[in-house]
Amino acid sequence: MKKFYITTPIFYPNANLHLGHAYTTTVSDILARYHRLMGEKTHFLTGSDENTQKMVDAARKTGTDPMMFLDDIVKNFSVLYKRLNISYDQFIRTSDQVIHWPGAQLMWEKLSETGDIYEKEYEGLYCVGHEAFITEKDLVDGKCPDHGAIPERIREKNYFFRLSKYTEQIARKIETDELLIVPKTRKQEILSFLKQGLDDVSFSRPRRADMPQQLGIPVPGDESQTVYVWCDALANYITALGYGRGDGQMEFWPADVHVIGKDILRFHAAIWPGMLLSAGLPLPKSLLVHGFITSGGKKMSKTLGNVIDPVELLDEYGTDPVRYFLARHISTFEDGDITHEGFLEAYNANLANGLGNFAARVMTLSEKYIENIEEHIGFFSLPELKNTVVSDATQKYFKALDAYDFNAAADAIWEEIAAGDARMQKVKPFELVKLDIDKAVEELSKNFVQRLWRIAVMLEPIMPETALKLKEAIKSNKKPDNLFPRKE
Ligand code: MSP
């Protein structure tokens, strides 16, 4: 059986997830569902990145105990996932000393055995927002431009990872697509970065006195130091599968795809491959690098007051319309904009009118004119549809999902709907009804229902609840309740 292993980044639990995080997770879910429906043995991993200074700082600001603060936020993650209908198989928390720590420490030991860890006195500028050292060059007015904060100047003893050694090897794997980076523009971006040669990376920090004991993984052999949070975070993709515990077998490794945002490309396309090469493990097969969601053309931020809370949208529209919007109207590979007006317009035009209206009309005909629906309609599955490609749109749909292009996949479904609408305009079944020629109407109806089934099957990875409602309606030959009431 073909396997499919997909991961989201693990999220920082210093605040509730916003729509940008919901985006990463939703597109990952669409891929996971697609591969599951195609009959592949799928493992979908997500989680939280907990050994972080920024979380402890956030907790202190609210005057809450860090561990309680953490548990609360992580609980909210799962509430949001439920509302978005995210079908993850595993949620990893990097504070988990049973699941995660042994593997993270084993990884450290492997790098060390290879001779890739060395000690160094170091001075640098640490940006807590990035959880990384940044350089003087990166600063604007003395501040990190991404986080608007003055970085800490730090002088300390660190262990370093000899990443520089792997520059050429990593570049070759990316060039040849052995490690495929989608889209091509991101592949080019990282290749030109690699051309400058990679620097070694600081891979540990002295244990902070105010860090709870349950957080921060001790460096094997030197308890005064904790493993650098990005080193421990990246390892989650294998510790979740059993690296460093049990028999250590990792059935699902290498990952088929790590889904990430453009801001964390270097960590995933340079540091992570370097770590895996050093530890003697295979590299992931691909990275899907998406852009940022902006609001009204600007990066979402609390200061600008343009943050869109996914919960607000979910309350107003429900799960599937939100999933629909993210899949179809946010550019997969570039930055994509969202406004409340744009959402409302897309909802009314394509869900209330487009899909909802088409489904209602088809099922009105079907209910009235088709007897024994199961004799006439093939209730085919997604893989069956793939094997009997029936239209340009279906072909486009599969190609798009295989290329992680969610916009094109959703467009293909709406092409099917538009073609159905056009046909209805042409053959005018509701006028034939008045002429009392039932047989002809029945034939036309079968055709429409067959198309609606096809639409439902294609919708399933993107809008699972709607797909089920449509399938149930067809099987029981009953017009469904108003799927998407018009909104003002
Ligand atoms: N903890 C690290 C990831 C470690 S993975 C081994 C991290 N966490 S994060 O919570 O800051 O971000 C998680 C993901 O959300 C990233 O892929 C990031 O690109 C994505 N997004 C954050 N803001 C976003 C938008 N406005 N739009 C789309 N995605 C964005 O980084």
Short mmCIF file of N, CA, C and O in Angstrom, two decimals, residues 322-381:
data_model
loop_
_atom_site.label_atom_id
_atom_site.label_comp_id
_atom_site.label_asym_id
_atom_site.label_seq_id
_atom_site.Cartn_x
_atom_site.Cartn_y
_atom_site.Cartn_z
N VAL A 322 -15.31 28.44 4.98
CA VAL A 322 -13.97 28.94 5.32
C VAL A 322 -12.92 28.10 4.59
O VAL A 322 -11.99 28.63 3.97
N ARG A 323 -13.08 26.79 4.62
CA ARG A 323 -12.13 25.92 3.91
C ARG A 323 -12.15 26.24 2.41
O ARG A 323 -11.10 26.28 1.76
N TYR A 324 -13.36 26.44 1.89
CA TYR A 324 -13.49 26.78 0.47
C TYR A 324 -12.71 28.05 0.15
O TYR A 324 -11.93 28.10 -0.80
N PHE A 325 -12.93 29.06 0.96
CA PHE A 325 -12.29 30.35 0.67
C PHE A 325 -10.76 30.23 0.70
O PHE A 325 -10.07 30.72 -0.19
N LEU A 326 -10.25 29.55 1.72
CA LEU A 326 -8.79 29.41 1.83
C LEU A 326 -8.23 28.65 0.64
O LEU A 326 -7.19 28.98 0.10
N ALA A 327 -8.93 27.62 0.21
CA ALA A 327 -8.44 26.80 -0.90
C ALA A 327 -8.50 27.55 -2.22
O ALA A 327 -7.57 27.50 -3.02
N ARG A 328 -9.60 28.26 -2.45
CA ARG A 328 -9.80 28.80 -3.79
C ARG A 328 -9.38 30.26 -3.94
O ARG A 328 -8.90 30.65 -4.99
N HIS A 329 -9.55 31.05 -2.91
CA HIS A 329 -9.37 32.49 -3.08
C HIS A 329 -8.11 33.05 -2.44
O HIS A 329 -7.85 34.24 -2.53
N ILE A 330 -7.35 32.22 -1.75
CA ILE A 330 -6.04 32.65 -1.27
C ILE A 330 -5.01 31.99 -2.18
O ILE A 330 -5.02 30.77 -2.33
N SER A 331 -4.17 32.81 -2.78
CA SER A 331 -3.16 32.26 -3.69
C SER A 331 -2.30 31.25 -2.93
O SER A 331 -1.87 31.51 -1.81
N THR A 332 -2.08 30.08 -3.53
CA THR A 332 -1.31 29.06 -2.83
C THR A 332 0.16 29.47 -2.70
O THR A 332 0.78 29.29 -1.66
N PHE A 333 0.71 30.01 -3.76
CA PHE A 333 2.16 30.19 -3.80
C PHE A 333 2.62 31.64 -3.57
O PHE A 333 3.76 31.88 -3.25
N GLU A 334 1.73 32.59 -3.82
CA GLU A 334 2.07 34.00 -3.57
C GLU A 334 1.38 34.41 -2.27
O GLU A 334 0.71 33.61 -1.65
N ASP A 335 1.49 35.68 -1.92
CA ASP A 335 0.69 36.17 -0.81
C ASP A 335 -0.74 36.29 -1.30
O ASP A 335 -0.98 36.55 -2.48
N GLY A 336 -1.70 36.11 -0.42
CA GLY A 336 -3.10 36.18 -0.83
C GLY A 336 -3.88 37.07 0.11
O GLY A 336 -3.64 37.05 1.32
N ASP A 337 -4.79 37.84 -0.44
CA ASP A 337 -5.48 38.82 0.38
C ASP A 337 -6.88 38.34 0.79
O ASP A 337 -7.54 37.62 0.06
N ILE A 338 -7.29 38.76 1.96
CA ILE A 338 -8.65 38.47 2.40
C ILE A 338 -9.24 39.71 3.04
O ILE A 338 -8.56 40.41 3.80
N THR A 339 -10.49 39.99 2.68
CA THR A 339 -11.23 41.05 3.35
C THR A 339 -12.61 40.49 3.65
O THR A 339 -13.04 39.52 3.01
N HIS A 340 -13.31 41.11 4.57
CA HIS A 340 -14.66 40.64 4.87
C HIS A 340 -15.56 40.76 3.64
O HIS A 340 -16.36 39.87 3.36
N GLU A 341 -15.39 41.87 2.88
CA GLU A 341 -16.24 42.07 1.69
C GLU A 341 -15.97 40.98 0.65
O GLU A 341 -16.89 40.45 0.05
N GLY A 342 -14.67 40.69 0.46
CA GLY A 342 -14.30 39.68 -0.53
C GLY A 342 -14.86 38.32 -0.17
O GLY A 342 -15.31 37.55 -1.02
N PHE A 343 -14.84 38.03 1.13
CA PHE A 343 -15.35 36.74 1.58
C PHE A 343 -16.84 36.63 1.29
O PHE A 343 -17.33 35.64 0.72
N LEU A 344 -17.57 37.68 1.67
CA LEU A 344 -19.02 37.69 1.49
C LEU A 344 -19.38 37.53 0.01
O LEU A 344 -20.28 36.76 -0.35
N GLU A 345 -18.65 38.24 -0.82
CA GLU A 345 -18.94 38.20 -2.25
C GLU A 345 -18.70 36.79 -2.81
O GLU A 345 -19.53 36.26 -3.56
N ALA A 346 -17.57 36.19 -2.43
CA ALA A 346 -17.26 34.84 -2.92
C ALA A 346 -18.29 33.85 -2.41
O ALA A 346 -18.73 32.94 -3.13
N TYR A 347 -18.70 34.02 -1.17
CA TYR A 347 -19.69 33.11 -0.57
C TYR A 347 -20.99 33.16 -1.36
O TYR A 347 -21.54 32.13 -1.77
N ASN A 348 -21.50 34.37 -1.57
CA ASN A 348 -22.79 34.48 -2.27
C ASN A 348 -22.71 34.02 -3.72
O ASN A 348 -23.58 33.30 -4.21
N ALA A 349 -21.64 34.42 -4.39
CA ALA A 349 -21.56 34.09 -5.82
C ALA A 349 -21.31 32.61 -6.05
O ALA A 349 -21.95 31.99 -6.91
N ASN A 350 -20.41 32.01 -5.29
CA ASN A 350 -19.97 30.66 -5.65
C ASN A 350 -20.55 29.54 -4.79
O ASN A 350 -20.62 28.40 -5.22
N LEU A 351 -20.97 29.90 -3.57
CA LEU A 351 -21.56 28.85 -2.73
C LEU A 351 -23.08 28.96 -2.72
O LEU A 351 -23.77 28.02 -3.10
N ALA A 352 -23.61 30.12 -2.32
CA ALA A 352 -25.07 30.25 -2.31
C ALA A 352 -25.62 30.09 -3.74
O ALA A 352 -26.47 29.24 -3.99
N ASN A 353 -25.07 30.88 -4.66
CA ASN A 353 -25.54 30.77 -6.04
C ASN A 353 -24.96 29.57 -6.76
O ASN A 353 -25.67 28.64 -7.10
N GLY A 354 -23.66 29.59 -7.00
CA GLY A 354 -23.02 28.55 -7.81
C GLY A 354 -23.38 27.14 -7.39
O GLY A 354 -24.27 26.50 -7.93
N LEU A 355 -22.69 26.67 -6.37
CA LEU A 355 -22.85 25.27 -5.95
C LEU A 355 -24.23 24.99 -5.36
O LEU A 355 -24.91 24.03 -5.74
N GLY A 356 -24.65 25.84 -4.41
CA GLY A 356 -25.91 25.59 -3.70
C GLY A 356 -27.08 25.56 -4.65
O GLY A 356 -27.92 24.64 -4.59
N ASN A 357 -27.13 26.52 -5.53
CA ASN A 357 -28.24 26.64 -6.46
C ASN A 357 -28.26 25.48 -7.46
O ASN A 357 -29.31 24.90 -7.75
N PHE A 358 -27.09 25.13 -7.96
CA PHE A 358 -27.01 24.02 -8.92
C PHE A 358 -27.48 22.72 -8.25
O PHE A 358 -28.30 21.98 -8.81
N ALA A 359 -26.98 22.46 -7.06
CA ALA A 359 -27.35 21.23 -6.36
C ALA A 359 -28.86 21.19 -6.11
O ALA A 359 -29.51 20.15 -6.30
N ALA A 360 -29.42 22.33 -5.71
CA ALA A 360 -30.86 22.35 -5.41
C ALA A 360 -31.68 22.06 -6.66
O ALA A 360 -32.63 21.27 -6.63
N ARG A 361 -31.28 22.66 -7.78
CA ARG A 361 -32.05 22.45 -9.00
C ARG A 361 -31.95 21.01 -9.49
O ARG A 361 -32.93 20.39 -9.89
N VAL A 362 -30.74 20.48 -9.42
CA VAL A 362 -30.55 19.09 -9.87
C VAL A 362 -31.38 18.13 -9.02
O VAL A 362 -32.06 17.26 -9.53
N MET A 363 -31.34 18.35 -7.71
CA MET A 363 -32.04 17.41 -6.85
C MET A 363 -33.57 17.59 -6.91
O MET A 363 -34.31 16.65 -6.65
N THR A 364 -34.01 18.78 -7.26
CA THR A 364 -35.46 18.97 -7.47
C THR A 364 -35.92 18.10 -8.63
O THR A 364 -36.96 17.42 -8.56
N LEU A 365 -35.12 18.10 -9.69
CA LEU A 365 -35.46 17.27 -10.85
C LEU A 365 -35.39 15.79 -10.49
O LEU A 365 -36.30 15.01 -10.79
N SER A 366 -34.28 15.46 -9.85
CA SER A 366 -34.02 14.05 -9.56
C SER A 366 -35.13 13.44 -8.69
O SER A 366 -35.67 12.37 -8.98
N GLU A 367 -35.48 14.17 -7.63
CA GLU A 367 -36.49 13.70 -6.68
C GLU A 367 -37.78 13.37 -7.44
O GLU A 367 -38.43 12.37 -7.19
N LYS A 368 -38.10 14.22 -8.40
CA LYS A 368 -39.38 14.09 -9.08
C LYS A 368 -39.35 13.09 -10.24
O LYS A 368 -40.31 12.37 -10.47
N TYR A 369 -38.23 13.01 -10.93
CA TYR A 369 -38.25 12.26 -12.19
C TYR A 369 -37.44 10.98 -12.22
O TYR A 369 -37.59 10.19 -13.14
N ILE A 370 -36.55 10.78 -11.27
CA ILE A 370 -35.76 9.54 -11.34
C ILE A 370 -36.28 8.54 -10.31
O ILE A 370 -36.36 8.84 -9.13
N GLU A 371 -36.63 7.37 -10.82
CA GLU A 371 -36.98 6.30 -9.89
C GLU A 371 -35.78 5.39 -9.76
O GLU A 371 -35.00 5.27 -10.69
N ASN A 372 -35.65 4.73 -8.63
CA ASN A 372 -34.52 3.82 -8.40
C ASN A 372 -33.18 4.43 -8.79
O ASN A 372 -32.51 3.95 -9.71
N ILE A 373 -32.84 5.42 -8.07
CA ILE A 373 -31.64 6.18 -8.45
C ILE A 373 -30.38 5.32 -8.52
O ILE A 373 -29.53 5.50 -9.39
N GLU A 374 -30.30 4.34 -7.62
CA GLU A 374 -29.06 3.52 -7.59
C GLU A 374 -28.87 2.69 -8.87
O GLU A 374 -27.76 2.27 -9.17
N GLU A 375 -29.94 2.49 -9.62
CA GLU A 375 -29.79 1.74 -10.88
C GLU A 375 -29.19 2.62 -11.98
O GLU A 375 -28.65 2.12 -12.96
N HIS A 376 -29.31 3.91 -11.80
CA HIS A 376 -28.91 4.79 -12.90
C HIS A 376 -27.64 5.57 -12.66
O HIS A 376 -27.01 6.03 -13.59
N ILE A 377 -27.32 5.72 -11.39
CA ILE A 377 -26.17 6.58 -11.07
C ILE A 377 -25.03 5.73 -10.53
O ILE A 377 -25.23 4.94 -9.60
N GLY A 378 -23.86 5.88 -11.12
CA GLY A 378 -22.69 5.17 -10.60
C GLY A 378 -22.14 5.92 -9.41
O GLY A 378 -21.73 7.07 -9.53
N PHE A 379 -22.15 5.28 -8.24
CA PHE A 379 -21.64 5.97 -7.05
C PHE A 379 -20.13 5.77 -6.96
O PHE A 379 -19.63 5.13 -6.04
N PHE A 380 -19.40 6.31 -7.91
CA PHE A 380 -17.96 6.04 -7.98
C PHE A 380 -17.18 6.82 -6.93
O PHE A 380 -17.64 7.82 -6.40
N SER A 381 -15.97 6.31 -6.65
CA SER A 381 -15.09 6.94 -5.65
C SER A 381 -14.08 7.85 -6.35
O SER A 381 -14.00 7.87 -7.58
#
